[in-house]
Short mmCIF file of C-alpha atoms in Angstrom, two decimals:
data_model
loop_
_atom_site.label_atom_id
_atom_site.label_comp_id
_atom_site.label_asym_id
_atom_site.label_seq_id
_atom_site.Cartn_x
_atom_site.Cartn_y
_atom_site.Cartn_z
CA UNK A 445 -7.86 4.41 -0.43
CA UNK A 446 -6.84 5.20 -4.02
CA UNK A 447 -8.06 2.18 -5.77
CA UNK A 448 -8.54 2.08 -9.06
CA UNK A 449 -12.53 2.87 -9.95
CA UNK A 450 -13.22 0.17 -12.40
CA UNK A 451 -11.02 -2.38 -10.79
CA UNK A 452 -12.90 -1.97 -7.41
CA UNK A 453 -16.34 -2.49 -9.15
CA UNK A 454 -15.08 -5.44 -11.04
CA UNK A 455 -13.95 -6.81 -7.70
CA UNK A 456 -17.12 -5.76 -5.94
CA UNK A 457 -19.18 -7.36 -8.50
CA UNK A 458 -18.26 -10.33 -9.69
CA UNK A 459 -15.75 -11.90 -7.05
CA UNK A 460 -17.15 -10.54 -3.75
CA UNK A 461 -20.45 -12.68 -4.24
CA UNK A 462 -18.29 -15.73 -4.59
CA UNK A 463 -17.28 -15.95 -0.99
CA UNK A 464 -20.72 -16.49 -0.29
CA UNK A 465 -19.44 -20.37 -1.12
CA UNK A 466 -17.16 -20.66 1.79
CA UNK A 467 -17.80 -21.52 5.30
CA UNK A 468 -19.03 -18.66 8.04
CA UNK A 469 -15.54 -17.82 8.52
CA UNK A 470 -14.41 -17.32 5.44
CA UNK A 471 -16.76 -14.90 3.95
CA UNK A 472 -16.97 -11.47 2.52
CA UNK A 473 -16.68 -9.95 6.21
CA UNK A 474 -13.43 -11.60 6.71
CA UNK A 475 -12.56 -10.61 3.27
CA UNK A 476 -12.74 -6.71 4.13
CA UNK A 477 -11.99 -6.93 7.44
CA UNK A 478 -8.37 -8.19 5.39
CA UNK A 479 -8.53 -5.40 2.78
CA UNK A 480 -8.65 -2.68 5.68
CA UNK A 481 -5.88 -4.45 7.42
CA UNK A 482 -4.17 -4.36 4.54
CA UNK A 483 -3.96 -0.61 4.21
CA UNK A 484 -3.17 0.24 7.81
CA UNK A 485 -0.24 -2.02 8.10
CA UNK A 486 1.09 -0.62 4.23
CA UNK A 487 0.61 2.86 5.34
CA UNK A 488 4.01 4.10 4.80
CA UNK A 489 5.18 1.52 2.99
CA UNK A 490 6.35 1.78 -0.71
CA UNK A 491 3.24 -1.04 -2.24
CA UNK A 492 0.90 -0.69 -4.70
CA UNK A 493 -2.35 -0.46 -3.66
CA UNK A 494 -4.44 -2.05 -6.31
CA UNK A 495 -1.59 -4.95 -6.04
CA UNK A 496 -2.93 -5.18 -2.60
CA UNK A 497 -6.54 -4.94 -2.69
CA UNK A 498 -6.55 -7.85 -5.40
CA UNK A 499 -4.46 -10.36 -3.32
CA UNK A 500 -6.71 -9.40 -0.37
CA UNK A 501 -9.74 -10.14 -2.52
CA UNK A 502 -9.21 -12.94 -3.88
CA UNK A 503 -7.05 -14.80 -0.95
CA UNK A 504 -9.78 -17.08 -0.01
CA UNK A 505 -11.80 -17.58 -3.18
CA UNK A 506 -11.02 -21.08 -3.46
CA UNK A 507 -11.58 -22.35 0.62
CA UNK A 508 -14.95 -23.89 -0.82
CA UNK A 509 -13.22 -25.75 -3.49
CA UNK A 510 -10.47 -27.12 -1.20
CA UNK A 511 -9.79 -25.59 2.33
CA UNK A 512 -7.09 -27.83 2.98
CA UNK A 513 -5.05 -26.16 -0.20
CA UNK A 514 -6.91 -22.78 -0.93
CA UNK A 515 -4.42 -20.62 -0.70
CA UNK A 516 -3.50 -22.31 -4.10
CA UNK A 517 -6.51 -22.78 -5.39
CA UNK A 518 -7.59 -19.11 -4.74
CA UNK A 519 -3.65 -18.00 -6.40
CA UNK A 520 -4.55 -19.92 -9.65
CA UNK A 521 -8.28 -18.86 -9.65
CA UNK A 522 -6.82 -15.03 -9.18
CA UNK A 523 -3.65 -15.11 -11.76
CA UNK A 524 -6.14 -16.92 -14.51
CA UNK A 525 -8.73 -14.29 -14.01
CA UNK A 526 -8.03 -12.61 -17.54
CA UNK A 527 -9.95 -9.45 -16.58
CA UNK A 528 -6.92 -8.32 -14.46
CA UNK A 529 -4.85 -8.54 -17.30
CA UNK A 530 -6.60 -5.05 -18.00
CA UNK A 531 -4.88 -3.78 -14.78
CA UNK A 532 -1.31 -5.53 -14.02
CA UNK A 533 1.17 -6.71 -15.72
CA UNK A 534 2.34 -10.71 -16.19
CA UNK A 535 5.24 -9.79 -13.51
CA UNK A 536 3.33 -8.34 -10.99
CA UNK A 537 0.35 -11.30 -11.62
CA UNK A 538 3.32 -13.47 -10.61
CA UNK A 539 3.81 -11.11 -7.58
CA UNK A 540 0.17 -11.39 -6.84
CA UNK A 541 0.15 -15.00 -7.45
CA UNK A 542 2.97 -15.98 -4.97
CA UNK A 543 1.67 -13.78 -2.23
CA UNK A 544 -1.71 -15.37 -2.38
CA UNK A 545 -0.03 -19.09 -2.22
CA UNK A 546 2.36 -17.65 1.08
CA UNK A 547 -0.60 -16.13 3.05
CA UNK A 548 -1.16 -19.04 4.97
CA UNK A 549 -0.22 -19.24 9.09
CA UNK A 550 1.24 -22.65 8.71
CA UNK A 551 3.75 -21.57 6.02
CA UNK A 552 7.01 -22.96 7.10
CA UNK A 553 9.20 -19.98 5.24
CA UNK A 554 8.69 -16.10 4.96
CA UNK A 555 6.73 -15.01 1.63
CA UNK A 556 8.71 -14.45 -0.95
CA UNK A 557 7.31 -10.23 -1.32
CA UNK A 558 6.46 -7.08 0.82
CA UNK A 559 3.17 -8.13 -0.30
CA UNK A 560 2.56 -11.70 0.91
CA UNK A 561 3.88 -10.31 4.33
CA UNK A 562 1.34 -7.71 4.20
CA UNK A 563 -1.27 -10.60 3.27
CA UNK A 564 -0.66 -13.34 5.49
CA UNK A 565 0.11 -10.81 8.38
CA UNK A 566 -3.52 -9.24 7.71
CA UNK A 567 -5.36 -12.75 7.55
CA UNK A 568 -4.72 -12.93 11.20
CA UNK A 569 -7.44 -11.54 13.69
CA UNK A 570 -6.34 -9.02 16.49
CA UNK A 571 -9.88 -9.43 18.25
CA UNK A 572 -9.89 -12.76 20.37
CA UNK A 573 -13.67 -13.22 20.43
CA UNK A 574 -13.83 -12.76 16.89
CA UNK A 575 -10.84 -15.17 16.17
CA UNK A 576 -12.75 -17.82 18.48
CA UNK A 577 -16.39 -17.00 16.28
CA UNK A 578 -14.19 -17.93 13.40
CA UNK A 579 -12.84 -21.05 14.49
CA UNK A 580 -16.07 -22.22 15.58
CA UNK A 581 -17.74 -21.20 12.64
CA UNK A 582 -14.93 -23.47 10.59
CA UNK A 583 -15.71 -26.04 13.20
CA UNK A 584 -18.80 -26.74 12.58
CA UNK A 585 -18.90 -26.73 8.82
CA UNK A 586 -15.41 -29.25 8.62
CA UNK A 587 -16.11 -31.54 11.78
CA UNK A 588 -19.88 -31.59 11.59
CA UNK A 589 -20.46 -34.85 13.19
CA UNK A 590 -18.89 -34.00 15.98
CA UNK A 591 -21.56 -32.66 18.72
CA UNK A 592 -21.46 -29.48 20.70
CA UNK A 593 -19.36 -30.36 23.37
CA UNK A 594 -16.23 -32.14 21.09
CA UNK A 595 -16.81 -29.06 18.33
CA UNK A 596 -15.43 -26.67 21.71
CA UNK A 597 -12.68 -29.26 22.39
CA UNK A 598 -11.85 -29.08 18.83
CA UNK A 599 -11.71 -25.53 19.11
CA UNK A 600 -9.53 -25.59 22.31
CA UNK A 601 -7.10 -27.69 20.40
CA UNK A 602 -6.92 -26.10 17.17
CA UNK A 603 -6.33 -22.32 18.55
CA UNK A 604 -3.93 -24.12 20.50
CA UNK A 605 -1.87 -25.78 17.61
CA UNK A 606 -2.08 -22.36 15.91
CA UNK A 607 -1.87 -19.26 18.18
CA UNK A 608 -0.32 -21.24 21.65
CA UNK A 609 3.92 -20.50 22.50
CA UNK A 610 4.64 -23.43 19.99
CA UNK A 611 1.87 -22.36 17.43
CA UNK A 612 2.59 -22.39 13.97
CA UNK A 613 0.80 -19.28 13.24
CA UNK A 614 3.47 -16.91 11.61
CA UNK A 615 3.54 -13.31 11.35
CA UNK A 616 5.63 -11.43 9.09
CA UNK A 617 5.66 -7.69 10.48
CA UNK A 618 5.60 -5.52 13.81
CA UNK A 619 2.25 -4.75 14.84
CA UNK A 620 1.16 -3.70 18.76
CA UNK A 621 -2.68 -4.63 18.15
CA UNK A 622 -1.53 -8.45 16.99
CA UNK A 623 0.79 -8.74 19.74
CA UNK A 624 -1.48 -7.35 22.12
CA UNK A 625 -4.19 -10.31 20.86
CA UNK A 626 -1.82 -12.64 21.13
CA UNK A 627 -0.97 -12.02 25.33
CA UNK A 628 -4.82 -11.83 25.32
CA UNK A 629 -5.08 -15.25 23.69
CA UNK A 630 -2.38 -16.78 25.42
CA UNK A 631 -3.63 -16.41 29.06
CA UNK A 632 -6.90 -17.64 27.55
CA UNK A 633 -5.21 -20.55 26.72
CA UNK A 634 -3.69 -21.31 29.59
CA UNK A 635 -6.91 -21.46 31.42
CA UNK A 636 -9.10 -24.56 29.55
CA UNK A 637 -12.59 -23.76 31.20
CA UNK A 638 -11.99 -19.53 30.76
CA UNK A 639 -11.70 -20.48 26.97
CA UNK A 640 -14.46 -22.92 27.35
CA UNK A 641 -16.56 -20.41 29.11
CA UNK A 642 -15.96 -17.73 26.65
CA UNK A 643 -16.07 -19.13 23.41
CA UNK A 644 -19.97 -20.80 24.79
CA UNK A 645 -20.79 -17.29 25.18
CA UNK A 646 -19.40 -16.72 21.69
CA UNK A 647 -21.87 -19.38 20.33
CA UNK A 648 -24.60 -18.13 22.01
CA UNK A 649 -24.41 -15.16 20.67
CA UNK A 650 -24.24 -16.93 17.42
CA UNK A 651 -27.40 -19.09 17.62
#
């Protein structure tokens, strides 16, 4: 991907290492895995790509400093990043900005851009043992009192709330491998101790 050279290195160096902050799930490997989702559901599209590879870099900056509102926190963090004045303009900071703040599932609108779409619709997994690693991985570092056996049910309910028929997980754009995840997930769900079975195999794999 054509990104700009010194904006890529500026990225690589000096906001990448921050995401070693955040929780399992929310580290630089989720991070990229969002960049390169990124690209392959633009292709085609008429985006800038450095627009994009900045919002994808810096959409969970901020989970350390609040998870329950980092998709703000990680906006502001981004837009008052003065470096990247180098490389965009104010109006397409504000672009930037607003996709960052409408990349998250629960989001009860569509973002406002082509390019919070493209954000929020990459932050979601199309690999159903990786989405479950995730989850647990959140888990443990947000309900960490709870023991092993209410950290699955907590698991079981949140991927419920989120990905189940009435899940409030949204996604913005047509794509075969996230629908395909999501039939996967679904008759997961409907079948407690298969999910229960799968996602201990998950964590085994973990410890």
């Amino acid at each position: 991907m054509n990104v700009n050279e010194k904006l890529k290195r500026y990225i690589e160096q000096n906001i990448f290492p921050q995401y070693e902050l955040n929780d399992k799930g929310h580290q630089i490997e989720h991070v990229k895995y969002v960049i390169n989702r990124c690209y392959k559901l633009s292709k085609n599209m008429n985006v800038d790509i450095n627009m994009l590879y900045v919002i994808a870099a810096y959409h969970d900056i901020g989970h350390h400093i609040d998870y329950k509102n980092h998709e703000k926190v990680s906006a502001q963090i981004m837009y008052n990043d003065t470096n990247l004045k180098k490389f965009f303009s104010d109006k397409n900071l504000i672009i930037m900005k607003e996709a960052i703040e409408d990349h998250r599932a629960s989001l009860d609108r569509e973002p406002r851009s082509i390019y919070g779409k493209l954000l929020s619709s990459a932050d979601r997994n199309i690999n159903v043992d990786d989405s479950l690693k995730r989850i647990y991985l959140y888990s443990i570092t947000h309900f960490d009192k709870l023991n092993e056996n209410e950290t699955i049910e907590e698991c079981y309910k949140h991927t419920l709330k989120k990905f189940g028929n009435d899940g409030y997980a949204n996604f913005f754009l047509e794509d075969i491998e996230y629908n395909n995840y999501l039939k996967e997930l679904h008759n997961l769900l409907n079948d407690k101790e298969k999910f229960i079975e799968r996602l201990k195999k998950i964590i085994s794999k973990i410890k």
